[in-house]
mmCIF file of C-alpha atoms and ligand atoms in Angstrom:
data_model
loop_
_atom_site.group_PDB
_atom_site.id
_atom_site.type_symbol
_atom_site.label_atom_id
_atom_site.label_comp_id
_atom_site.label_asym_id
_atom_site.label_seq_id
_atom_site.Cartn_x
_atom_site.Cartn_y
_atom_site.Cartn_z
ATOM 1 C CA UNK A 1 -36.856 14.651 11.848
ATOM 2 C CA UNK A 2 -39.435 12.672 9.842
ATOM 3 C CA UNK A 3 -41.643 10.245 11.771
ATOM 4 C CA UNK A 4 -40.530 6.590 11.544
ATOM 5 C CA UNK A 5 -42.295 4.946 8.630
ATOM 6 C CA UNK A 6 -42.695 1.522 7.139
ATOM 7 C CA UNK A 7 -43.182 1.449 3.382
ATOM 8 C CA UNK A 8 -43.722 -1.357 0.920
ATOM 9 C CA UNK A 9 -42.530 -1.785 -2.649
ATOM 10 C CA UNK A 10 -43.760 -4.204 -5.293
ATOM 11 C CA UNK A 11 -42.953 -4.738 -8.958
ATOM 12 C CA UNK A 12 -45.893 -5.627 -11.170
ATOM 13 C CA UNK A 13 -46.521 -6.671 -14.792
ATOM 14 C CA UNK A 14 -43.809 -7.827 -17.198
ATOM 15 C CA UNK A 15 -40.274 -7.508 -15.864
ATOM 16 C CA UNK A 16 -37.585 -5.389 -17.524
ATOM 17 C CA UNK A 17 -34.034 -4.229 -16.952
ATOM 18 C CA UNK A 18 -33.599 -1.514 -14.305
ATOM 19 C CA UNK A 19 -36.121 -2.701 -11.716
ATOM 20 C CA UNK A 20 -33.388 -3.555 -9.228
ATOM 21 C CA UNK A 21 -31.934 -0.055 -9.646
ATOM 22 C CA UNK A 22 -35.340 1.304 -8.605
ATOM 23 C CA UNK A 23 -35.616 -1.024 -5.594
ATOM 24 C CA UNK A 24 -32.078 -0.169 -4.494
ATOM 25 C CA UNK A 25 -32.748 3.573 -4.731
ATOM 26 C CA UNK A 26 -35.950 3.267 -2.710
ATOM 27 C CA UNK A 27 -34.108 1.340 0.010
ATOM 28 C CA UNK A 28 -31.127 3.719 0.066
ATOM 29 C CA UNK A 29 -33.310 6.823 0.286
ATOM 30 C CA UNK A 30 -35.834 5.426 2.764
ATOM 31 C CA UNK A 31 -33.420 3.641 5.082
ATOM 32 C CA UNK A 32 -30.366 5.849 4.841
ATOM 33 C CA UNK A 33 -31.918 9.320 4.523
ATOM 34 C CA UNK A 34 -35.132 8.878 6.527
ATOM 35 C CA UNK A 35 -34.453 5.925 8.816
ATOM 36 C CA UNK A 36 -37.568 4.074 7.602
ATOM 37 C CA UNK A 37 -38.177 0.381 7.073
ATOM 38 C CA UNK A 38 -38.751 -0.984 3.555
ATOM 39 C CA UNK A 39 -40.701 -4.178 2.926
ATOM 40 C CA UNK A 40 -40.332 -5.916 -0.447
ATOM 41 C CA UNK A 41 -43.593 -7.594 -1.437
ATOM 42 C CA UNK A 42 -43.020 -10.742 -3.466
ATOM 43 C CA UNK A 43 -44.499 -11.368 -6.946
ATOM 44 C CA UNK A 44 -46.468 -8.135 -7.201
ATOM 45 C CA UNK A 45 -49.954 -8.064 -5.709
ATOM 46 C CA UNK A 46 -49.805 -11.841 -5.157
ATOM 47 C CA UNK A 47 -47.582 -11.230 -2.140
ATOM 48 C CA UNK A 48 -50.347 -9.235 -0.456
ATOM 49 C CA UNK A 49 -53.076 -11.806 -1.138
ATOM 50 C CA UNK A 50 -51.781 -14.323 1.401
ATOM 51 C CA UNK A 51 -51.637 -14.260 5.174
ATOM 52 C CA UNK A 52 -49.035 -13.742 6.401
ATOM 53 C CA UNK A 53 -48.062 -11.626 3.367
ATOM 54 C CA UNK A 54 -45.228 -12.972 1.232
ATOM 55 C CA UNK A 55 -42.781 -10.155 1.932
ATOM 56 C CA UNK A 56 -39.202 -9.547 3.069
ATOM 57 C CA UNK A 57 -37.495 -6.626 4.800
ATOM 58 C CA UNK A 58 -35.116 -4.926 2.359
ATOM 59 C CA UNK A 59 -31.927 -3.720 4.025
ATOM 60 C CA UNK A 60 -28.922 -1.718 2.848
ATOM 61 C CA UNK A 61 -26.546 -4.703 2.988
ATOM 62 C CA UNK A 62 -28.637 -6.578 0.407
ATOM 63 C CA UNK A 63 -27.450 -4.087 -2.201
ATOM 64 C CA UNK A 64 -23.695 -4.248 -1.612
ATOM 65 C CA UNK A 65 -22.947 -6.364 -4.672
ATOM 66 C CA UNK A 66 -24.310 -7.220 -8.064
ATOM 67 C CA UNK A 67 -27.959 -6.268 -7.591
ATOM 68 C CA UNK A 68 -27.784 -2.841 -9.263
ATOM 69 C CA UNK A 69 -26.321 -4.494 -12.336
ATOM 70 C CA UNK A 70 -28.789 -7.364 -12.523
ATOM 71 C CA UNK A 71 -31.774 -7.693 -14.854
ATOM 72 C CA UNK A 72 -35.153 -8.896 -13.627
ATOM 73 C CA UNK A 73 -36.514 -8.014 -10.216
ATOM 74 C CA UNK A 74 -35.206 -9.109 -6.854
ATOM 75 C CA UNK A 75 -38.730 -9.375 -5.442
ATOM 76 C CA UNK A 76 -40.430 -11.070 -8.411
ATOM 77 C CA UNK A 77 -43.434 -9.897 -10.389
ATOM 78 C CA UNK A 78 -46.626 -11.125 -12.010
ATOM 79 C CA UNK A 79 -48.893 -10.068 -14.831
ATOM 80 C CA UNK A 80 -51.700 -12.261 -13.479
ATOM 81 C CA UNK A 81 -52.303 -10.365 -10.277
ATOM 82 C CA UNK A 82 -55.468 -8.357 -10.948
ATOM 83 C CA UNK A 83 -57.221 -8.791 -7.575
ATOM 84 C CA UNK A 84 -60.529 -7.453 -8.934
ATOM 85 C CA UNK A 85 -60.744 -10.177 -11.581
ATOM 86 C CA UNK A 86 -58.531 -12.966 -10.311
ATOM 87 C CA UNK A 87 -58.479 -16.239 -12.287
ATOM 88 C CA UNK A 88 -58.676 -19.401 -10.182
ATOM 89 C CA UNK A 89 -57.325 -22.792 -11.312
ATOM 90 C CA UNK A 90 -60.831 -23.976 -12.341
ATOM 91 C CA UNK A 91 -61.213 -20.976 -14.676
ATOM 92 C CA UNK A 92 -63.656 -19.070 -12.471
ATOM 93 C CA UNK A 93 -62.909 -15.466 -11.523
ATOM 94 C CA UNK A 94 -63.140 -13.823 -8.121
ATOM 95 C CA UNK A 95 -62.590 -10.450 -6.478
ATOM 96 C CA UNK A 96 -59.645 -10.732 -4.071
ATOM 97 C CA UNK A 97 -59.192 -7.032 -3.359
ATOM 98 C CA UNK A 98 -60.182 -7.477 0.331
ATOM 99 C CA UNK A 99 -57.183 -9.793 0.747
ATOM 100 C CA UNK A 100 -54.912 -7.061 -0.631
ATOM 101 C CA UNK A 101 -56.260 -4.514 1.861
ATOM 102 C CA UNK A 102 -55.821 -7.047 4.672
ATOM 103 C CA UNK A 103 -52.241 -7.785 3.579
ATOM 104 C CA UNK A 104 -51.407 -4.073 3.461
ATOM 105 C CA UNK A 105 -52.819 -3.603 6.974
ATOM 106 C CA UNK A 106 -51.118 -6.741 8.309
ATOM 107 C CA UNK A 107 -47.747 -5.380 7.168
ATOM 108 C CA UNK A 108 -48.534 -2.059 8.872
ATOM 109 C CA UNK A 109 -47.572 -0.043 5.811
ATOM 110 C CA UNK A 110 -47.698 3.758 5.737
ATOM 111 C CA UNK A 111 -47.294 3.782 1.984
ATOM 112 C CA UNK A 112 -46.770 1.506 -1.015
ATOM 113 C CA UNK A 113 -44.594 2.076 -4.077
ATOM 114 C CA UNK A 114 -45.930 0.271 -7.141
ATOM 115 C CA UNK A 115 -43.440 -0.141 -9.978
ATOM 116 C CA UNK A 116 -45.571 -1.039 -12.981
ATOM 117 C CA UNK A 117 -47.056 -0.209 -16.333
ATOM 118 C CA UNK A 118 -50.463 0.899 -17.460
ATOM 119 C CA UNK A 119 -52.328 -2.245 -16.339
ATOM 120 C CA UNK A 120 -50.782 -2.100 -12.865
ATOM 121 C CA UNK A 121 -51.608 1.593 -12.517
ATOM 122 C CA UNK A 122 -55.291 0.978 -13.270
ATOM 123 C CA UNK A 123 -55.398 -1.701 -10.580
ATOM 124 C CA UNK A 124 -53.498 0.541 -8.156
ATOM 125 C CA UNK A 125 -55.929 3.395 -8.763
ATOM 126 C CA UNK A 126 -58.845 1.159 -7.753
ATOM 127 C CA UNK A 127 -56.954 -0.133 -4.720
ATOM 128 C CA UNK A 128 -56.390 3.383 -3.431
ATOM 129 C CA UNK A 129 -59.937 4.508 -4.188
ATOM 130 C CA UNK A 130 -61.742 1.476 -2.799
ATOM 131 C CA UNK A 131 -59.283 0.330 -0.132
ATOM 132 C CA UNK A 132 -57.668 3.582 0.959
ATOM 133 C CA UNK A 133 -54.094 2.463 0.197
ATOM 134 C CA UNK A 134 -51.447 5.217 0.160
ATOM 135 C CA UNK A 135 -49.692 4.733 -3.168
ATOM 136 C CA UNK A 136 -46.956 6.240 -5.296
ATOM 137 C CA UNK A 137 -46.301 4.738 -8.750
ATOM 138 C CA UNK A 138 -43.113 4.394 -10.798
ATOM 139 C CA UNK A 139 -43.437 3.667 -14.550
ATOM 140 C CA UNK A 140 -41.639 0.661 -16.007
ATOM 141 C CA UNK A 141 -42.310 -1.040 -19.313
ATOM 142 C CA UNK A 142 -40.172 -1.835 -22.297
ATOM 143 C CA UNK A 143 -43.127 -0.694 -24.444
ATOM 144 C CA UNK A 144 -42.653 2.878 -23.075
ATOM 145 C CA UNK A 145 -46.368 3.570 -23.448
ATOM 146 C CA UNK A 146 -47.005 5.217 -20.054
ATOM 147 C CA UNK A 147 -48.305 8.754 -20.670
ATOM 148 C CA UNK A 148 -46.640 11.855 -19.230
ATOM 149 C CA UNK A 149 -43.119 10.444 -19.149
ATOM 150 C CA UNK A 150 -40.416 10.395 -21.789
ATOM 151 C CA UNK A 151 -38.983 7.189 -20.382
ATOM 152 C CA UNK A 152 -40.351 4.244 -18.490
ATOM 153 C CA UNK A 153 -37.693 2.104 -16.805
ATOM 154 C CA UNK A 154 -36.579 -0.736 -19.114
ATOM 155 C CA UNK A 155 -37.306 0.938 -22.434
ATOM 156 C CA UNK A 156 -33.802 2.110 -23.336
ATOM 157 C CA UNK A 157 -32.240 -1.261 -22.491
ATOM 158 C CA UNK A 158 -34.810 -2.966 -24.715
ATOM 159 C CA UNK A 159 -34.094 -0.551 -27.570
ATOM 160 C CA UNK A 160 -30.357 -1.193 -27.186
ATOM 161 C CA UNK A 161 -30.954 -4.946 -27.465
ATOM 162 C CA UNK A 162 -33.197 -4.477 -30.501
ATOM 163 C CA UNK A 163 -30.719 -2.183 -32.203
ATOM 164 C CA UNK A 164 -27.954 -4.703 -31.646
ATOM 165 C CA UNK A 165 -30.151 -7.395 -33.190
ATOM 166 C CA UNK A 166 -30.553 -5.223 -36.308
ATOM 167 C CA UNK A 167 -26.776 -4.660 -36.393
ATOM 168 C CA UNK A 168 -26.290 -8.407 -36.418
ATOM 169 C CA UNK A 169 -29.022 -9.054 -38.969
ATOM 170 C CA UNK A 170 -27.594 -6.452 -41.340
ATOM 171 C CA UNK A 171 -24.368 -8.370 -41.984
ATOM 172 C CA UNK A 172 -26.117 -11.640 -42.681
ATOM 173 C CA UNK A 173 -28.775 -9.870 -44.805
ATOM 174 C CA UNK A 174 -26.014 -8.300 -46.924
ATOM 175 C CA UNK A 175 -24.051 -11.545 -47.226
ATOM 176 C CA UNK A 176 -27.065 -13.484 -48.525
ATOM 177 C CA UNK A 177 -28.911 -10.699 -50.389
ATOM 178 C CA UNK A 178 -32.010 -11.203 -48.274
ATOM 179 C CA UNK A 179 -34.819 -9.308 -46.643
ATOM 180 C CA UNK A 180 -34.402 -9.770 -42.886
ATOM 181 C CA UNK A 181 -37.442 -9.147 -40.718
ATOM 182 C CA UNK A 182 -37.133 -8.531 -36.991
ATOM 183 C CA UNK A 183 -40.284 -8.925 -34.876
ATOM 184 C CA UNK A 184 -40.077 -6.909 -31.661
ATOM 185 C CA UNK A 185 -42.345 -6.318 -28.663
ATOM 186 C CA UNK A 186 -44.890 -3.506 -28.543
ATOM 187 C CA UNK A 187 -48.515 -4.466 -28.013
ATOM 188 C CA UNK A 188 -50.248 -1.151 -28.607
ATOM 189 C CA UNK A 189 -47.383 1.270 -29.197
ATOM 190 C CA UNK A 190 -44.458 1.054 -31.596
ATOM 191 C CA UNK A 191 -41.798 2.959 -29.618
ATOM 192 C CA UNK A 192 -39.292 0.067 -29.604
ATOM 193 C CA UNK A 193 -39.686 -0.636 -33.332
ATOM 194 C CA UNK A 194 -39.444 3.047 -34.248
ATOM 195 C CA UNK A 195 -36.376 3.937 -32.177
ATOM 196 C CA UNK A 196 -34.420 0.779 -32.984
ATOM 197 C CA UNK A 197 -35.430 0.976 -36.642
ATOM 198 C CA UNK A 198 -33.937 4.466 -36.898
ATOM 199 C CA UNK A 199 -30.834 3.516 -34.894
ATOM 200 C CA UNK A 200 -30.344 0.165 -36.635
ATOM 201 C CA UNK A 201 -30.775 1.344 -40.232
ATOM 202 C CA UNK A 202 -34.108 -0.317 -41.037
ATOM 203 C CA UNK A 203 -35.647 0.258 -44.469
ATOM 204 C CA UNK A 204 -39.151 -0.488 -43.220
ATOM 205 C CA UNK A 205 -40.648 0.044 -39.752
ATOM 206 C CA UNK A 206 -44.109 -1.282 -38.947
ATOM 207 C CA UNK A 207 -45.894 -0.029 -35.841
ATOM 208 C CA UNK A 208 -49.428 -0.615 -34.490
ATOM 209 C CA UNK A 209 -50.270 3.086 -34.933
ATOM 210 C CA UNK A 210 -49.876 3.026 -38.754
ATOM 211 C CA UNK A 211 -51.769 0.543 -40.992
ATOM 212 C CA UNK A 212 -49.613 -0.898 -43.793
ATOM 213 C CA UNK A 213 -50.199 -2.651 -47.094
ATOM 214 C CA UNK A 214 -48.054 -5.368 -48.642
ATOM 215 C CA UNK A 215 -48.168 -3.478 -51.967
ATOM 216 C CA UNK A 216 -46.565 -0.451 -50.351
ATOM 217 C CA UNK A 217 -43.860 -2.619 -48.746
ATOM 218 C CA UNK A 218 -43.178 -4.354 -52.064
ATOM 219 C CA UNK A 219 -42.752 -0.945 -53.753
ATOM 220 C CA UNK A 220 -40.216 0.043 -51.102
ATOM 221 C CA UNK A 221 -38.222 -3.153 -51.722
ATOM 222 C CA UNK A 222 -38.356 -2.411 -55.463
ATOM 223 C CA UNK A 223 -36.939 1.080 -54.742
ATOM 224 C CA UNK A 224 -34.120 -0.375 -52.675
ATOM 225 C CA UNK A 225 -33.155 -2.445 -55.695
ATOM 226 C CA UNK A 226 -33.556 0.180 -58.412
ATOM 227 C CA UNK A 227 -32.924 3.554 -56.728
ATOM 228 C CA UNK A 228 -30.539 2.574 -53.952
ATOM 229 C CA UNK A 229 -28.817 -0.222 -55.884
ATOM 230 C CA UNK A 230 -28.868 -2.504 -52.872
ATOM 231 C CA UNK A 231 -29.740 -6.187 -52.744
ATOM 232 C CA UNK A 232 -30.698 -6.601 -49.091
ATOM 233 C CA UNK A 233 -33.217 -4.969 -46.759
ATOM 234 C CA UNK A 234 -33.988 -4.702 -43.048
ATOM 235 C CA UNK A 235 -37.519 -4.642 -41.680
ATOM 236 C CA UNK A 236 -38.524 -4.168 -38.034
ATOM 237 C CA UNK A 237 -42.127 -4.860 -37.037
ATOM 238 C CA UNK A 238 -43.898 -4.443 -33.704
ATOM 239 C CA UNK A 239 -45.815 -7.537 -32.593
ATOM 240 C CA UNK A 240 -49.046 -5.548 -32.167
ATOM 241 C CA UNK A 241 -49.396 -4.523 -35.851
ATOM 242 C CA UNK A 242 -52.590 -5.421 -37.693
ATOM 243 C CA UNK A 243 -52.573 -7.096 -41.123
ATOM 244 C CA UNK A 244 -54.423 -5.565 -44.076
ATOM 245 C CA UNK A 245 -57.357 -7.932 -43.555
ATOM 246 C CA UNK A 246 -57.656 -6.798 -39.930
ATOM 247 C CA UNK A 247 -55.934 -9.885 -38.535
ATOM 248 C CA UNK A 248 -54.065 -9.458 -35.209
ATOM 249 C CA UNK A 249 -51.133 -11.762 -34.562
ATOM 250 C CA UNK A 250 -52.183 -13.267 -31.258
ATOM 251 C CA UNK A 251 -51.025 -16.760 -30.397
ATOM 252 C CA UNK A 252 -52.807 -17.300 -27.104
ATOM 253 C CA UNK A 253 -54.810 -15.653 -24.398
ATOM 254 C CA UNK A 254 -53.326 -15.926 -20.906
ATOM 255 C CA UNK A 255 -55.664 -14.865 -18.146
ATOM 256 C CA UNK A 256 -57.570 -12.444 -20.363
ATOM 257 C CA UNK A 257 -54.377 -10.957 -21.804
ATOM 258 C CA UNK A 258 -53.540 -11.551 -25.454
ATOM 259 C CA UNK A 259 -50.056 -12.872 -26.238
ATOM 260 C CA UNK A 260 -48.674 -11.672 -29.512
ATOM 261 C CA UNK A 261 -46.474 -13.357 -32.097
ATOM 262 C CA UNK A 262 -46.531 -14.088 -35.798
ATOM 263 C CA UNK A 263 -46.225 -10.862 -37.730
ATOM 264 C CA UNK A 264 -42.620 -11.690 -38.689
ATOM 265 C CA UNK A 265 -43.627 -15.018 -40.232
ATOM 266 C CA UNK A 266 -46.598 -13.423 -42.022
ATOM 267 C CA UNK A 267 -44.447 -10.651 -43.507
ATOM 268 C CA UNK A 268 -41.743 -13.087 -44.613
ATOM 269 C CA UNK A 269 -44.302 -15.153 -46.564
ATOM 270 C CA UNK A 270 -46.010 -12.153 -48.127
ATOM 271 C CA UNK A 271 -42.868 -10.235 -48.995
ATOM 272 C CA UNK A 272 -41.051 -13.142 -50.585
ATOM 273 C CA UNK A 273 -44.126 -13.827 -52.745
ATOM 274 C CA UNK A 274 -44.622 -10.137 -53.639
ATOM 275 C CA UNK A 275 -40.957 -9.362 -54.381
ATOM 276 C CA UNK A 276 -39.267 -12.655 -55.232
ATOM 277 C CA UNK A 277 -36.530 -11.819 -52.692
ATOM 278 C CA UNK A 278 -35.360 -14.461 -50.288
ATOM 279 C CA UNK A 279 -36.701 -13.552 -46.869
ATOM 280 C CA UNK A 280 -36.071 -14.645 -43.249
ATOM 281 C CA UNK A 281 -37.557 -13.570 -39.948
ATOM 282 C CA UNK A 282 -36.406 -13.453 -36.314
ATOM 283 C CA UNK A 283 -38.626 -13.083 -33.259
ATOM 284 C CA UNK A 284 -36.639 -11.334 -30.536
ATOM 285 C CA UNK A 285 -39.189 -11.942 -27.746
ATOM 286 C CA UNK A 286 -38.199 -11.825 -24.099
ATOM 287 C CA UNK A 287 -34.520 -11.237 -24.886
ATOM 288 C CA UNK A 288 -35.647 -7.593 -24.936
ATOM 289 C CA UNK A 289 -36.654 -7.760 -21.296
ATOM 290 C CA UNK A 290 -33.625 -9.477 -19.784
ATOM 291 C CA UNK A 291 -29.986 -8.724 -19.067
ATOM 292 C CA UNK A 292 -28.052 -5.862 -17.551
ATOM 293 C CA UNK A 293 -29.775 -2.492 -17.479
ATOM 294 C CA UNK A 294 -28.382 0.332 -19.614
ATOM 295 C CA UNK A 295 -26.849 3.397 -17.973
ATOM 296 C CA UNK A 296 -29.996 5.389 -18.738
ATOM 297 C CA UNK A 297 -32.294 2.846 -17.101
ATOM 298 C CA UNK A 298 -30.091 2.808 -14.002
ATOM 299 C CA UNK A 299 -30.014 6.609 -13.766
ATOM 300 C CA UNK A 300 -33.737 7.019 -14.400
ATOM 301 C CA UNK A 301 -34.564 4.099 -12.112
ATOM 302 C CA UNK A 302 -32.485 5.625 -9.313
ATOM 303 C CA UNK A 303 -34.037 9.068 -9.823
ATOM 304 C CA UNK A 304 -37.565 7.619 -9.762
ATOM 305 C CA UNK A 305 -36.845 5.635 -6.585
ATOM 306 C CA UNK A 306 -35.476 8.647 -4.692
ATOM 307 C CA UNK A 307 -38.318 10.901 -5.856
ATOM 308 C CA UNK A 308 -40.986 8.334 -4.890
ATOM 309 C CA UNK A 309 -39.642 8.114 -1.332
ATOM 310 C CA UNK A 310 -39.495 11.910 -1.085
ATOM 311 C CA UNK A 311 -43.151 12.107 -2.144
ATOM 312 C CA UNK A 312 -44.093 9.692 0.655
ATOM 313 C CA UNK A 313 -42.068 11.750 3.148
ATOM 314 C CA UNK A 314 -44.348 14.704 2.325
ATOM 315 C CA UNK A 315 -47.512 12.607 2.444
ATOM 316 C CA UNK A 316 -47.946 13.235 -1.273
ATOM 317 C CA UNK A 317 -49.788 10.105 -2.422
ATOM 318 C CA UNK A 318 -51.678 9.112 -5.559
ATOM 319 C CA UNK A 319 -48.808 10.350 -7.756
ATOM 320 C CA UNK A 320 -46.836 8.852 -10.649
ATOM 321 C CA UNK A 321 -43.162 9.770 -10.884
ATOM 322 C CA UNK A 322 -42.231 10.866 -14.408
ATOM 323 C CA UNK A 323 -39.306 12.141 -16.485
ATOM 324 C CA UNK A 324 -40.030 15.330 -18.434
ATOM 325 C CA UNK A 325 -37.557 17.730 -20.066
ATOM 326 C CA UNK A 326 -34.592 16.284 -18.170
ATOM 327 C CA UNK A 327 -36.392 16.664 -14.834
ATOM 328 C CA UNK A 328 -37.923 14.158 -12.456
ATOM 329 C CA UNK A 329 -41.389 15.275 -11.478
ATOM 330 C CA UNK A 330 -44.771 13.700 -10.762
ATOM 331 C CA UNK A 331 -48.333 13.613 -12.059
ATOM 332 C CA UNK A 332 -51.685 12.647 -10.511
ATOM 333 C CA UNK A 333 -52.305 8.886 -10.796
ATOM 334 C CA UNK A 334 -55.823 9.514 -12.099
ATOM 335 C CA UNK A 335 -54.352 11.384 -15.067
ATOM 336 C CA UNK A 336 -52.036 8.495 -16.028
ATOM 337 C CA UNK A 337 -53.959 5.304 -15.135
ATOM 338 C CA UNK A 338 -55.870 3.765 -18.020
ATOM 339 C CA UNK A 339 -54.230 5.872 -20.728
ATOM 340 C CA UNK A 340 -51.704 4.550 -23.256
ATOM 341 C CA UNK A 341 -49.085 6.766 -24.926
ATOM 342 C CA UNK A 342 -48.832 5.933 -28.600
ATOM 343 C CA UNK A 343 -46.084 6.976 -30.989
ATOM 344 C CA UNK A 344 -46.656 10.613 -31.941
ATOM 345 C CA UNK A 345 -47.264 10.525 -35.657
ATOM 346 C CA UNK A 346 -45.834 14.062 -36.057
ATOM 347 C CA UNK A 347 -43.217 13.646 -33.342
ATOM 348 C CA UNK A 348 -39.469 14.181 -33.830
ATOM 349 C CA UNK A 349 -38.512 10.510 -34.183
ATOM 350 C CA UNK A 350 -41.251 9.856 -36.740
ATOM 351 C CA UNK A 351 -40.231 12.941 -38.726
ATOM 352 C CA UNK A 352 -36.622 11.760 -38.611
ATOM 353 C CA UNK A 353 -37.593 8.317 -39.856
ATOM 354 C CA UNK A 354 -39.629 9.761 -42.729
ATOM 355 C CA UNK A 355 -36.758 12.137 -43.490
ATOM 356 C CA UNK A 356 -34.415 9.173 -43.822
ATOM 357 C CA UNK A 357 -36.755 7.605 -46.382
ATOM 358 C CA UNK A 358 -37.852 4.791 -44.069
ATOM 359 C CA UNK A 359 -41.149 3.271 -45.175
ATOM 360 C CA UNK A 360 -44.072 2.651 -42.810
ATOM 361 C CA UNK A 361 -45.984 0.780 -45.496
ATOM 362 C CA UNK A 362 -48.618 3.503 -45.738
ATOM 363 C CA UNK A 363 -47.882 5.155 -49.094
HETATM 364 O O1 F6P B 1 -45.946 -5.153 -21.851
HETATM 365 C C1 F6P B 1 -44.627 -5.493 -22.034
HETATM 366 C C2 F6P B 1 -44.518 -6.727 -22.869
HETATM 367 O O2 F6P B 1 -43.148 -6.933 -22.976
HETATM 368 C C3 F6P B 1 -45.214 -6.651 -24.245
HETATM 369 O O3 F6P B 1 -44.517 -5.955 -25.199
HETATM 370 C C4 F6P B 1 -45.412 -8.116 -24.555
HETATM 371 O O4 F6P B 1 -46.470 -8.320 -25.457
HETATM 372 C C5 F6P B 1 -45.713 -8.680 -23.221
HETATM 373 O O5 F6P B 1 -45.069 -7.877 -22.268
HETATM 374 C C6 F6P B 1 -45.317 -10.131 -23.061
HETATM 375 O O6 F6P B 1 -45.700 -10.580 -21.795
HETATM 376 P P1 F6P B 1 -45.453 -12.046 -21.219
HETATM 377 O O7 F6P B 1 -44.256 -11.949 -20.318
HETATM 378 O O8 F6P B 1 -46.692 -12.358 -20.473
HETATM 379 O O9 F6P B 1 -45.213 -12.979 -22.369
#
């Protein structure tokens, strides 16, 4: 019989669909299988920075109903919770890591599950190294740029939403003989744009990993007209793409983190001038992060939650739970933290896209 334990869970960084499936699985496994207590820490690391900590016991009965099916996160999240470089209201920055360690101790935690992306994992790595926290990480991000895992929680739901947007744009593009541009999320990696572009029949996919030129895009539109005898086109572009002149499409800087937006507008202007085609753009934005999780995100989220609790039961800390070759396994946190997984330029989805004649604006 395992010793009675008290574990914490927090969700950190941008929300996505499937987080509640993870939380539910952690509670089911920890409470039902091991007889432990689970504490939900509110709004990511912010919940540990106050005394008493902003946290609630998570019990089996809380998950009777809708929760598994709900988007967002039951316990809240933040992407402004870096305790090592915390922005105060007057703009100054302070190190609040000691408050995190105190909050962890005050809750009497034997281990902490951090559900986050790359930024959260870097912070978590420092917290375990400098504060001795026992941590296990679960990857979530619609950008799917966590290394070592085929899927981060939230990615497939986001791709489903993006694909549906392309489905809807296709009919209006065809009706009006227009180029329709869809701007999607993806700061450093173009996984969402690539997968939804293939699934949604895009003619052009632009991703941060591949520089494009307007001339190349204009030639592709010309081809669609002459070779394919079609008078409409679909373009999907990741927000993190760079223009030919090196311009990034940032609209603001929130707490040291760039916010992206604008590539759709830029492309619409340039392409209508270069081709003479009528052009419109849509920015999908946070629609990609909300709503009911897909089946895949629920299954993966549940598998990650169970595996994370099992790791803690063995005292196996400093691990990241990952999905590889249809298996749930885990990797050392130090191997994953601080590394971003870009689209593989020679990977199977890229080769498929090229094989379909999709342009990346690079030829
Ligand atoms: O990292 C995930 C992500 O969805 C990015 O693709 C996007 O740039 C960012 O979050 C937006 O974050 P916020 O919620 O702060 O606007």
